[in-house]
CSV table of C-alpha atoms in Angstrom, one decimal:
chain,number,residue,atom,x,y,z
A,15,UNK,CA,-31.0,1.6,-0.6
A,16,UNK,CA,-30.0,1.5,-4.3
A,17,UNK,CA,-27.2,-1.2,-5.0
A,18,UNK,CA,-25.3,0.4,-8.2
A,19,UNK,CA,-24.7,-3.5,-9.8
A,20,UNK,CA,-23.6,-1.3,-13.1
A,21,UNK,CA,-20.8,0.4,-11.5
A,22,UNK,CA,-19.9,-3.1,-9.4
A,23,UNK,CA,-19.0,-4.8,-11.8
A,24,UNK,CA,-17.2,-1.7,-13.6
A,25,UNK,CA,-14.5,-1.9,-10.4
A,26,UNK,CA,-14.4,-6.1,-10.9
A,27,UNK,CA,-11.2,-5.1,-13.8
A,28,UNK,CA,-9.9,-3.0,-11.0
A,29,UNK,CA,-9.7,-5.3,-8.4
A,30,UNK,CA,-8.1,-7.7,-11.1
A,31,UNK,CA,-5.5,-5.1,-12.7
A,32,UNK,CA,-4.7,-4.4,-8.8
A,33,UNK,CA,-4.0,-7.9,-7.4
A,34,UNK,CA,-1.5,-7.9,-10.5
A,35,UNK,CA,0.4,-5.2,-10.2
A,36,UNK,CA,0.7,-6.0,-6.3
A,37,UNK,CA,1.7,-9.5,-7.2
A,38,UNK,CA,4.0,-8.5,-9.8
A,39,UNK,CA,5.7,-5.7,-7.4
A,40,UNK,CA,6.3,-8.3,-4.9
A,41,UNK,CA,7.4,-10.8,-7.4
A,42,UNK,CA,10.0,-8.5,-8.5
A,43,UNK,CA,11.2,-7.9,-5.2
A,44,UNK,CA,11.0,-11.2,-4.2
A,45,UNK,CA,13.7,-12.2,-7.4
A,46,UNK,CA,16.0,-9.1,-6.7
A,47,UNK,CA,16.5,-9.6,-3.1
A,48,UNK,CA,17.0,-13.4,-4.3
A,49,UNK,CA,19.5,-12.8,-6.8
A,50,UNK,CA,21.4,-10.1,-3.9
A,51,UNK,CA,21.9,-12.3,-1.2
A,52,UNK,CA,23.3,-15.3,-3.9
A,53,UNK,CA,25.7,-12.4,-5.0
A,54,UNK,CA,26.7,-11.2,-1.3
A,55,UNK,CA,26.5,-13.8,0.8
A,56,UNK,CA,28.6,-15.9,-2.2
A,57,UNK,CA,30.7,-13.3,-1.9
A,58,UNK,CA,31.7,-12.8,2.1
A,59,UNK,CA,31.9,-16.6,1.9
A,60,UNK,CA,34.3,-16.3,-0.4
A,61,UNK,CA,36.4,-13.5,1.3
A,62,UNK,CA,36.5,-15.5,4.6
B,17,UNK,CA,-28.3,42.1,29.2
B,18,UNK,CA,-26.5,42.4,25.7
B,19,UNK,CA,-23.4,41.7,27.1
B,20,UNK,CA,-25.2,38.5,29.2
B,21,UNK,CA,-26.2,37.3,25.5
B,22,UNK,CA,-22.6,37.8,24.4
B,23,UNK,CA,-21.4,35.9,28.0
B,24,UNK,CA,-24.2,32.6,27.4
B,25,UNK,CA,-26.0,33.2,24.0
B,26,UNK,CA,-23.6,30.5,23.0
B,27,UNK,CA,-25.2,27.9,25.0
B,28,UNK,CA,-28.7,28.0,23.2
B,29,UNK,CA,-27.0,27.0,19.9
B,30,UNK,CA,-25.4,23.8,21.0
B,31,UNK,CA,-27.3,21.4,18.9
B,32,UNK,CA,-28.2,17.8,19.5
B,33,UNK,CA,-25.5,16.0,16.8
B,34,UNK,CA,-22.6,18.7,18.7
B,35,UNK,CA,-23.3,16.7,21.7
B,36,UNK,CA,-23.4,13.8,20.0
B,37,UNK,CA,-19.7,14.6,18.6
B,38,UNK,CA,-18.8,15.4,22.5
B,39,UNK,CA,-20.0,11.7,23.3
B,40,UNK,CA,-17.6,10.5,20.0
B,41,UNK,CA,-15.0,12.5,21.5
B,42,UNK,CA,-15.1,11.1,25.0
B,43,UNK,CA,-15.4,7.8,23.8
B,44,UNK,CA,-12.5,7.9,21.5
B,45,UNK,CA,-10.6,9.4,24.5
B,46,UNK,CA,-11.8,6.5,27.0
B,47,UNK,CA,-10.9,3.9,24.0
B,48,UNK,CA,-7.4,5.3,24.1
B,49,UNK,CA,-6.8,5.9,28.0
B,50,UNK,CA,-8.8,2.5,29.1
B,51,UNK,CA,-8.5,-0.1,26.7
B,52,UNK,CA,-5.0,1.5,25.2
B,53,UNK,CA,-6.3,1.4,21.6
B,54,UNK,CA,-4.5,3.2,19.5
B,55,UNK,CA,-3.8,5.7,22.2
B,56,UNK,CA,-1.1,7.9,20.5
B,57,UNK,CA,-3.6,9.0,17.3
B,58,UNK,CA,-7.3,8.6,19.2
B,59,UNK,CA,-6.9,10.3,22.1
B,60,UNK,CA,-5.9,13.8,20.2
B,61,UNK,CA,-8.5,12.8,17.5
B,62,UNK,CA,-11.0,12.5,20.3
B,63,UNK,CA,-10.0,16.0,22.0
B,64,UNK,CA,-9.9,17.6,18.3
B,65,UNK,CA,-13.9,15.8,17.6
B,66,UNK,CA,-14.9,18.0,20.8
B,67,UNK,CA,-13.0,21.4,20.2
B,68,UNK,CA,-14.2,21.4,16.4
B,69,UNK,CA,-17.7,20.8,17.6
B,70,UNK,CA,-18.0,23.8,20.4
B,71,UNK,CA,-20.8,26.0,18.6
B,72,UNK,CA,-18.3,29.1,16.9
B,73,UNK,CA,-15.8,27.2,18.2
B,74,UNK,CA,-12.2,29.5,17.1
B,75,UNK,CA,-10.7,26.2,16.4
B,76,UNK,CA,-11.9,26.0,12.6
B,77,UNK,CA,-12.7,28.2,10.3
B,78,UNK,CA,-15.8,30.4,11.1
B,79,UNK,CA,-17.7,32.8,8.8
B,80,UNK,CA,-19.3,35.5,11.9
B,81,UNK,CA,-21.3,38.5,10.4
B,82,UNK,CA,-19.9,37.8,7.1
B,83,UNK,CA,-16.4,37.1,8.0
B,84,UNK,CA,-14.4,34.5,7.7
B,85,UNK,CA,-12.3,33.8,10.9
B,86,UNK,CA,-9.7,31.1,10.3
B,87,UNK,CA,-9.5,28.5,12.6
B,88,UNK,CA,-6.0,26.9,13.5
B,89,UNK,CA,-7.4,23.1,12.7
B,90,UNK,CA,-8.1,24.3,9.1
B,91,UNK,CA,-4.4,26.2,9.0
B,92,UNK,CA,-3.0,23.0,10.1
B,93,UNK,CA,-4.8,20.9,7.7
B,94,UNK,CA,-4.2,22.8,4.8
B,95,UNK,CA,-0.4,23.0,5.7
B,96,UNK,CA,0.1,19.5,6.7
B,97,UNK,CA,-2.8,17.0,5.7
B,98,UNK,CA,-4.0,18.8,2.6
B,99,UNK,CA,-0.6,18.8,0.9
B,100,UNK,CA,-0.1,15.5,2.3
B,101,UNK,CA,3.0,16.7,4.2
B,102,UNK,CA,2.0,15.5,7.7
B,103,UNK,CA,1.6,11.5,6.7
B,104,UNK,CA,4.9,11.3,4.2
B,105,UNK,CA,7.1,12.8,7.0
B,106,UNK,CA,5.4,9.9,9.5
B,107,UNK,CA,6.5,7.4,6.8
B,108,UNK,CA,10.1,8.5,7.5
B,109,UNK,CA,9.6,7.8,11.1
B,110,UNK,CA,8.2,4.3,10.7
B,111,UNK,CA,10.3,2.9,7.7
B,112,UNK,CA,13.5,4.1,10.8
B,113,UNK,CA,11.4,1.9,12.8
B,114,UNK,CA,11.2,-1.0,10.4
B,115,UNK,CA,13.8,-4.5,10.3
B,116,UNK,CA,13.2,-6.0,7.3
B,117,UNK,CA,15.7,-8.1,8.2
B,118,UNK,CA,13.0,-11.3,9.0
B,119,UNK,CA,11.5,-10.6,5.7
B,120,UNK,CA,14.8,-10.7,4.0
B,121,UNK,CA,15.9,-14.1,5.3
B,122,UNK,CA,13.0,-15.1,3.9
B,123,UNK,CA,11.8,-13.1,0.9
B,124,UNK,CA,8.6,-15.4,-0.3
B,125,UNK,CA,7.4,-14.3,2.9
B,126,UNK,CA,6.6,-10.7,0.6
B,127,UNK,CA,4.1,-12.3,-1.8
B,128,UNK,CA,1.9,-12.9,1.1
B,129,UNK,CA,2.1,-9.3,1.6
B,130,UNK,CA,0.7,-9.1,-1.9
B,131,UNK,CA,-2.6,-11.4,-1.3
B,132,UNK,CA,-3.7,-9.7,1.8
B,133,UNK,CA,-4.3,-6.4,0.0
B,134,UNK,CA,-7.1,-8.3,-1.4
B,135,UNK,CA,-9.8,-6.5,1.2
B,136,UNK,CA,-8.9,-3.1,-0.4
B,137,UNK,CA,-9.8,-4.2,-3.9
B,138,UNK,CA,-12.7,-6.2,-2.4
B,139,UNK,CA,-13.9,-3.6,-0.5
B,140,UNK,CA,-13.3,-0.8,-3.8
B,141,UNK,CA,-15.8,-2.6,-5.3
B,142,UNK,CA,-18.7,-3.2,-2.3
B,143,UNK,CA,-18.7,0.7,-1.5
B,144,UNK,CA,-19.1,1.3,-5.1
B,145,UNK,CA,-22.1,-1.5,-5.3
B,146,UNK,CA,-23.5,0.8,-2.0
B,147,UNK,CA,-23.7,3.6,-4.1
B,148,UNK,CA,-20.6,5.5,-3.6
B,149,UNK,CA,-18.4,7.1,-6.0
B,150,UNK,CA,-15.3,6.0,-7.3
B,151,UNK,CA,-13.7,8.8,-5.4
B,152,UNK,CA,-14.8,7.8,-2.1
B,153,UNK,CA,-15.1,4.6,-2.6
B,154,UNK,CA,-11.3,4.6,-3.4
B,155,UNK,CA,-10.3,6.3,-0.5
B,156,UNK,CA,-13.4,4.2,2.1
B,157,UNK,CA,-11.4,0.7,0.2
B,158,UNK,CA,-7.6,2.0,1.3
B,159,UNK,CA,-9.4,1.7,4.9
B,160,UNK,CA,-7.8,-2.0,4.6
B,161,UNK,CA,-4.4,-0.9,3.6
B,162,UNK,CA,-4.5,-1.2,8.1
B,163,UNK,CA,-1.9,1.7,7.7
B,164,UNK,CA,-3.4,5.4,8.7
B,165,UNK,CA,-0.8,7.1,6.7
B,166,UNK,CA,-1.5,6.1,3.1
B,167,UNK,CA,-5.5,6.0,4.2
B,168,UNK,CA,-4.5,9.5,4.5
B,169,UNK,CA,-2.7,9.9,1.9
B,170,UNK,CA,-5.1,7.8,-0.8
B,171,UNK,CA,-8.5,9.4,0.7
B,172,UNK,CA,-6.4,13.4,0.7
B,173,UNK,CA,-5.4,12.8,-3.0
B,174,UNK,CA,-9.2,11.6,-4.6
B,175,UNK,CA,-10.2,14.5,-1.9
B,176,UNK,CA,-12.5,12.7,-0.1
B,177,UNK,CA,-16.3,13.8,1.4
B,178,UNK,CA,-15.6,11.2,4.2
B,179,UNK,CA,-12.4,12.0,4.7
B,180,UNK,CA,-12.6,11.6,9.2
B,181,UNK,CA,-14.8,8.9,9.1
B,182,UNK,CA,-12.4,7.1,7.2
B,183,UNK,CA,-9.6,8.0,9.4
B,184,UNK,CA,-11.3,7.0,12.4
B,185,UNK,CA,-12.1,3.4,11.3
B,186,UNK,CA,-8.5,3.2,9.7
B,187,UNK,CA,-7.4,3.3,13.4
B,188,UNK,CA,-9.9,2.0,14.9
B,189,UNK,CA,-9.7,-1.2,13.1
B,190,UNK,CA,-6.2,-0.9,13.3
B,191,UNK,CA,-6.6,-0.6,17.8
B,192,UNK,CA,-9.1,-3.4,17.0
B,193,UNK,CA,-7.2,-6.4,15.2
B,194,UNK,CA,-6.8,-8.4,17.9
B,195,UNK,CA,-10.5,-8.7,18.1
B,196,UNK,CA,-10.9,-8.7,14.0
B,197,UNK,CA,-8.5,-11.6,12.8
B,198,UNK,CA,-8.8,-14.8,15.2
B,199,UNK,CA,-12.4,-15.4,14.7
B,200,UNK,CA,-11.9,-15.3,10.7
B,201,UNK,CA,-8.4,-16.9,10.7
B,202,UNK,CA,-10.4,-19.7,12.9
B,203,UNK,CA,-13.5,-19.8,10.5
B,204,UNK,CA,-11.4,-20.5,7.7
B,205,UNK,CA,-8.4,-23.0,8.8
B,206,UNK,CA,-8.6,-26.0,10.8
B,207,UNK,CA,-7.1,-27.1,14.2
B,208,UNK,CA,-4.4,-29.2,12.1
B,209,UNK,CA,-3.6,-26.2,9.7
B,210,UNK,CA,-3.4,-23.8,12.8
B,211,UNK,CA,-0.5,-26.4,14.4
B,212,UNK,CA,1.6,-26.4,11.1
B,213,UNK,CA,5.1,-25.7,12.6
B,214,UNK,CA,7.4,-23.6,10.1
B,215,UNK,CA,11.3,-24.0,11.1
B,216,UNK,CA,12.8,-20.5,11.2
B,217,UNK,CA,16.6,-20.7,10.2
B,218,UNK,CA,18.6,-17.4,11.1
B,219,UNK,CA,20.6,-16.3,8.1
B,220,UNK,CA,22.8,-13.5,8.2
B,221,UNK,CA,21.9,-10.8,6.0
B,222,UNK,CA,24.9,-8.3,4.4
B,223,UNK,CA,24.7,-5.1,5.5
B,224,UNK,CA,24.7,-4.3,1.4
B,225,UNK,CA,21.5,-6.4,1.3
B,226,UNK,CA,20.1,-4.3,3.8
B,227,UNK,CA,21.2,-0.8,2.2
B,228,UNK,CA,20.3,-2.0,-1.5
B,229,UNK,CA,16.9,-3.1,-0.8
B,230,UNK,CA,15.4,0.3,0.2
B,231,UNK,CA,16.5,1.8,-2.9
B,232,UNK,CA,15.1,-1.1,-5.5
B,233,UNK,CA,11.9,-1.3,-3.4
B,234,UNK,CA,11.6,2.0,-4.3
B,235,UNK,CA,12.6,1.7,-8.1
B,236,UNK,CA,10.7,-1.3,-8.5
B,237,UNK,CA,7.0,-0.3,-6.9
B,238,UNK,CA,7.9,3.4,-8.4
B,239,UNK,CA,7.8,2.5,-12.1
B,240,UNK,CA,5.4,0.4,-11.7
B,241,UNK,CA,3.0,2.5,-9.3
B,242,UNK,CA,4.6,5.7,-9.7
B,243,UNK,CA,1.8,7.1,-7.7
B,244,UNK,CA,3.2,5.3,-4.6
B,245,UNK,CA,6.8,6.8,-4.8
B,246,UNK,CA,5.7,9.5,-2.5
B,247,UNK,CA,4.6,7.2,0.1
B,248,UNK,CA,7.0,4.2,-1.0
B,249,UNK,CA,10.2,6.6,-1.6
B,250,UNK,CA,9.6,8.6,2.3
B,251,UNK,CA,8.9,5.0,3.8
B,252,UNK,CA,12.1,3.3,2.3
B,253,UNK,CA,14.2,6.7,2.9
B,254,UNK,CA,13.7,6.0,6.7
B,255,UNK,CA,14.4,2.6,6.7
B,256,UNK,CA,18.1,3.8,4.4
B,257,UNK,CA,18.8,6.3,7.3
B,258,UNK,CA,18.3,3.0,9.6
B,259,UNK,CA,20.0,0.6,7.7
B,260,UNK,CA,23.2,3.2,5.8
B,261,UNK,CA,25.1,2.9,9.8
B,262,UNK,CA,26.2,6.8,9.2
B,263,UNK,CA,23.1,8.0,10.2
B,264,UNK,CA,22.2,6.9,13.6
B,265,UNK,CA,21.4,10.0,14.8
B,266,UNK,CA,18.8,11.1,12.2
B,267,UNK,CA,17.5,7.5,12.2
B,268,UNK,CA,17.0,7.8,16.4
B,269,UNK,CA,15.2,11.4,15.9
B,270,UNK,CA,13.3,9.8,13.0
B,271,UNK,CA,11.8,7.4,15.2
B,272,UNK,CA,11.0,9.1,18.2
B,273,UNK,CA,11.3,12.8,17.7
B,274,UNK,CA,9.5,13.4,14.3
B,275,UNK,CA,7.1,10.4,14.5
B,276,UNK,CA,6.0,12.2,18.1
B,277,UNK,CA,5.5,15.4,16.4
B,278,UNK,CA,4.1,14.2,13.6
B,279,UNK,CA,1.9,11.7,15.0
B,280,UNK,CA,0.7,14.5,17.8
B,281,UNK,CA,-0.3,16.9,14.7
B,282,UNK,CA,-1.6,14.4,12.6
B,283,UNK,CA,-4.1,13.3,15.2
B,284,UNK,CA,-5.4,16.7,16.4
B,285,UNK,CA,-5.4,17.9,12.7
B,286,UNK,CA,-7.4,15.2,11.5
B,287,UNK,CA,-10.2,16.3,14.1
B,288,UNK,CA,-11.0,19.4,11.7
B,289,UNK,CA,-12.7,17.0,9.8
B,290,UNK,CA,-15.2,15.6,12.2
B,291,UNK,CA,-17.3,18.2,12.3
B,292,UNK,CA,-21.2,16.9,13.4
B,293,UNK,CA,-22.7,18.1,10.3
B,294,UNK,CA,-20.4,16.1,8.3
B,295,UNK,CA,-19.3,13.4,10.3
B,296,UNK,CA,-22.7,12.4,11.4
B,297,UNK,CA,-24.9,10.8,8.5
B,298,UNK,CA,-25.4,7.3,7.5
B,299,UNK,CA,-22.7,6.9,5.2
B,300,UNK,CA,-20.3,7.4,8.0
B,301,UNK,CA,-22.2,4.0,9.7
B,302,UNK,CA,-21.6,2.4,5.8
B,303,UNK,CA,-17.7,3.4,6.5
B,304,UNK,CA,-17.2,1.8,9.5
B,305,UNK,CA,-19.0,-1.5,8.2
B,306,UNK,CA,-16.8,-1.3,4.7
B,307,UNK,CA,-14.0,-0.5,6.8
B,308,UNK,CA,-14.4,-4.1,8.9
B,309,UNK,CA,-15.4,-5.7,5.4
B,310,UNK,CA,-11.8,-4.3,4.2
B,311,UNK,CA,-10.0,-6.0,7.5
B,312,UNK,CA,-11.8,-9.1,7.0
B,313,UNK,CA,-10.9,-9.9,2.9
B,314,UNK,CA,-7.5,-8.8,3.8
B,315,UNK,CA,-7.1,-11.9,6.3
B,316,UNK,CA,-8.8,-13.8,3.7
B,317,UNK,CA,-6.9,-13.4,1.2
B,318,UNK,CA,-3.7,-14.0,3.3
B,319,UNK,CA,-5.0,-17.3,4.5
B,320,UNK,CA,-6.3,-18.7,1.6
B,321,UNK,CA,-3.0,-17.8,-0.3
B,322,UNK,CA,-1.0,-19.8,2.3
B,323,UNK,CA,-3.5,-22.4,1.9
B,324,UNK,CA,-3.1,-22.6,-1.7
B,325,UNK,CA,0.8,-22.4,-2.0
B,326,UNK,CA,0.4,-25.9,0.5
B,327,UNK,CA,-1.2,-27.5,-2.1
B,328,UNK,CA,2.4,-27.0,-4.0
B,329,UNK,CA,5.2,-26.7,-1.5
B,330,UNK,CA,7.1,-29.3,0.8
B,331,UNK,CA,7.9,-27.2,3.6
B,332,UNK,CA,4.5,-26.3,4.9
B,333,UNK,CA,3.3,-22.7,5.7
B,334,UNK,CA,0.6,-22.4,8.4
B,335,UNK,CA,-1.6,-20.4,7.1
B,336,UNK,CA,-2.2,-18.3,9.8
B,337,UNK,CA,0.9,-16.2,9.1
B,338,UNK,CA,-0.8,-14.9,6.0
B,339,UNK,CA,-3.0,-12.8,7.6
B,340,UNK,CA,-0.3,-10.7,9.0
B,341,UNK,CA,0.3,-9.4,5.7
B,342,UNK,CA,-2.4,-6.7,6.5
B,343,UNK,CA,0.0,-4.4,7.5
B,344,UNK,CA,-0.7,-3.1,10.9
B,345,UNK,CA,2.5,-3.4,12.3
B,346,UNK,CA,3.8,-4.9,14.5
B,347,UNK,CA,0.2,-5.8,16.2
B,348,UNK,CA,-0.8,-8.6,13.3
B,349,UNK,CA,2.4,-10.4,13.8
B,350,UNK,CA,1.9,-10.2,17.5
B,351,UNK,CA,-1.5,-11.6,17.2
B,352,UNK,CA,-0.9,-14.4,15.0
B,353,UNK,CA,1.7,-15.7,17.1
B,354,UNK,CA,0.3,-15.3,20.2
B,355,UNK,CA,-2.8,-17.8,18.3
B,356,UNK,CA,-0.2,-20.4,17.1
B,357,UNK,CA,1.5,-20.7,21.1
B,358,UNK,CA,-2.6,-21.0,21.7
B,359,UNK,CA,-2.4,-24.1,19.4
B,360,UNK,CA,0.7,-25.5,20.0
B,361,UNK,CA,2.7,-24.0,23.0
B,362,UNK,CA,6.1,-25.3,21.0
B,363,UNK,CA,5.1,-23.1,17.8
B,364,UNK,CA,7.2,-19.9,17.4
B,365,UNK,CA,5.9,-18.4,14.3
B,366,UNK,CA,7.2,-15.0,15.0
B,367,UNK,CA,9.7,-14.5,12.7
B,368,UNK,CA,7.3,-15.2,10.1
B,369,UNK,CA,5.2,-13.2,11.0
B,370,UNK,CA,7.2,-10.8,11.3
B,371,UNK,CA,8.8,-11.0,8.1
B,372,UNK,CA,5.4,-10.9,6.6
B,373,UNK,CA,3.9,-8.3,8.3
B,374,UNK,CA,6.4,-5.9,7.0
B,375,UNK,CA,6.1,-7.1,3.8
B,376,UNK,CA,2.4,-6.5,4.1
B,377,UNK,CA,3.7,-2.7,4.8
B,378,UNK,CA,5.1,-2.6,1.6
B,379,UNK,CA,2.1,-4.5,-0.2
B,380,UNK,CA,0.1,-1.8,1.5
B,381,UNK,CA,1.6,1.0,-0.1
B,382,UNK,CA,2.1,-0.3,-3.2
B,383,UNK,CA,-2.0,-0.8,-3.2
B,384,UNK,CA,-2.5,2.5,-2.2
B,385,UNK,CA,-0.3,3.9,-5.1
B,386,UNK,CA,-1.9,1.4,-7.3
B,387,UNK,CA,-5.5,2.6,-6.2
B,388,UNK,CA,-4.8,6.1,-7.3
B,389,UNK,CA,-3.7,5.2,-10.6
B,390,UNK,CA,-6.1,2.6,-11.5
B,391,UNK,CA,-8.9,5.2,-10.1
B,392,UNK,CA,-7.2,7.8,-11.1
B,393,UNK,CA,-7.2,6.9,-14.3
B,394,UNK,CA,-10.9,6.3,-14.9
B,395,UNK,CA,-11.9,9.4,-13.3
């Protein structure tokens, strides 16, 4: 079997552009849904 | 005589790799009636492998004394899998079926959604080492997404020569993670990790929350990945019909009436593409092993991203909950809980597993849109 080794390590900026963008999507999720709930739940505190 | 040839001439062109689709078939029918795997998507993709591999069967396109006969698999794959209609309108169905109320409490729970995609980058890369092309090595790698819709989607859009091999492990694996993740998670975590108990503390979420975060997952993950807003927009407009409260009975026939169609469809339609000459080669065998390669990084990178954030946080994770962010919902967070009660009979981890699971089916997505545009853009 041929191993293509060229075109391995031409996917290895791939798999590192990937990881970021899926850590970065989640990070920004993570900081909205964050900043929601302070707003919301501050706020039906409040209007009880 | 000529009409006896017309009767049974049929039975002298049944070649040895049709009959080794028939075995396929049966066994992907057995799988699903016996061992309950998967039974909704492998018992019609079972049926569909034999019906597709009849010799002339009428059930896909044939070309007989020059003409082409159409076949209703192809009609239904071009009208529902080749436009990618079929697995968007399943997304509706399943983000109705979705609470990411768990993950919501508990939103750091997402990121480990994000390091359990790891398999499909991993795994991008391996089928391109064995020699595949980017195409299909893209679309084998999405195998690890754990979630047969956007394998769909992702191996349909970089139009894929493996296309139901690819399918069939995506499920398979799927039917199979019970089996898949507790030897690895066990490999890699000790007996003390395993037992790490992680308080859950209920917290109501506002309804607002809830109706707000289908719409910025969407706007977040499609700028981003706007590949993915296909699959991320149809996901997150079922959960909205869920979560809006006006809309209970399109969220109701989301969940069982469309997802039933669909998922019948979907399954049968998918068969179209097992034919033996196709299906049966070696790179097929190279699937399924990618495929199991894909699940394995996946829990991986889950575990060893709890594992890391320990080294930083007070409130311990264990680590085992980071495997859930596979996807494969809801059987992952089934699993891992059932193998913390294993440890520690006190345990309850599955809220968080839970919570991360789901996130994992966002994470999933998001790789998938991510996959076509990083591919897609080198290609």
């Amino acid at each position: 079997m041929h191993l293509n080794v060229e075109g391995f390590l031409q996917t290895l900026p791939i798999m590192g552009y990937g990881m970021i963008g899926i850590f970065a999507v989640m990070l920004m999720l993570y900081l909205v849904i964050v900043i929601l709930l302070k707003i919301f739940v501050k706020h039906k505190e409040e209007s009880k | 005589m000529e009409l006896l040839t017309v009767l049974f001439g049929n039975l002298m062109t049944i070649t040895l790799r049709q009959l080794v689709m028939w075995i396929i078939g049966s066994i992907l029918i057995y799988l699903a009636i016996k061992k309950d795997m998967e039974p909704s998507l492998l018992l019609p993709i079972g049926f569909g492998a034999i019906i597709c591999n009849i010799p002339s069967s009428g059930a896909i396109n044939q070309v007989i004394n020059g003409v082409t006969e159409i076949g209703i698999l192809d009609v239904l794959f071009k009208a529902g899998i080749a436009n990618e209609l079929l697995p968007l309108l399943l997304f509706i169905g399943i983000g109705a079926m979705i609470d990411f109320g768990p993950l919501l409490t508990n939103p750091k729970l997402l990121l480990f959604g994000a390091a359990a995609q790891f398999g499909i980058f991993f795994t991008l890369s391996m089928a391109v080492l064995f020699g595949f092309d980017l195409n299909d090595a893209a679309s084998i790698a999405i195998i690890g997404a754990a979630d047969g819709p956007t394998s769909i989607f992702v191996a349909n859009y970089f139009n894929s020569n493996y296309l139901g091999a690819i399918i069939v492990a995506a499920y398979s694996y799927m039917a199979l993670v019970p089996i898949v993740q507790p030897p690895v998670i066990r490999l890699i975590t000790t007996k003390e990790e395993r037992k790490i108990r992680m308080e859950y503390k209920p917290k109501e979420v506002p309804q607002v929350v809830k109706i707000l975060f289908p719409i910025i997952v969407t706007i977040i993950a499609g700028v981003i990945a706007p590949r993915s807003v296909a699959l991320i927009g149809f996901l997150m407009f079922g959960n909205l019909i869920r979560e809006c409260g006006v809309l209970s009975r399109f969220s109701l026939g989301a969940q069982n009436e469309l997802v039933n169609i669909v998922t019948l469809l979907l399954g049968i339609t998918i068969a179209a593409r097992m034919q033996a000459a196709s299906f049966l080669s070696p790179a097929t065998l190279l699937i399924l092993c990618l495929g199991l390669v894909a699940f394995v990084f996946d829990t991986i990178g889950g575990v060893i991203f709890a594992k890391v954030l320990n080294l930083f946080v007070k409130d311990k994770f264990n680590p085992m909950i980071g495997a859930c962010g596979i996807s494969a919902f809801p059987m992952s967070s089934r699993v891992i809980h059932k193998m913390g009660l294993k440890e520690d009979s006190q345990n309850f981890l599955l809220m968080h597993t839970v919570g991360v699971n789901v996130g994992g089916q966002i994470a999933s997505v998001v790789a998938g849109g991510l996959i076509i545009s990083l591919v897609g853009a080198l290609i």
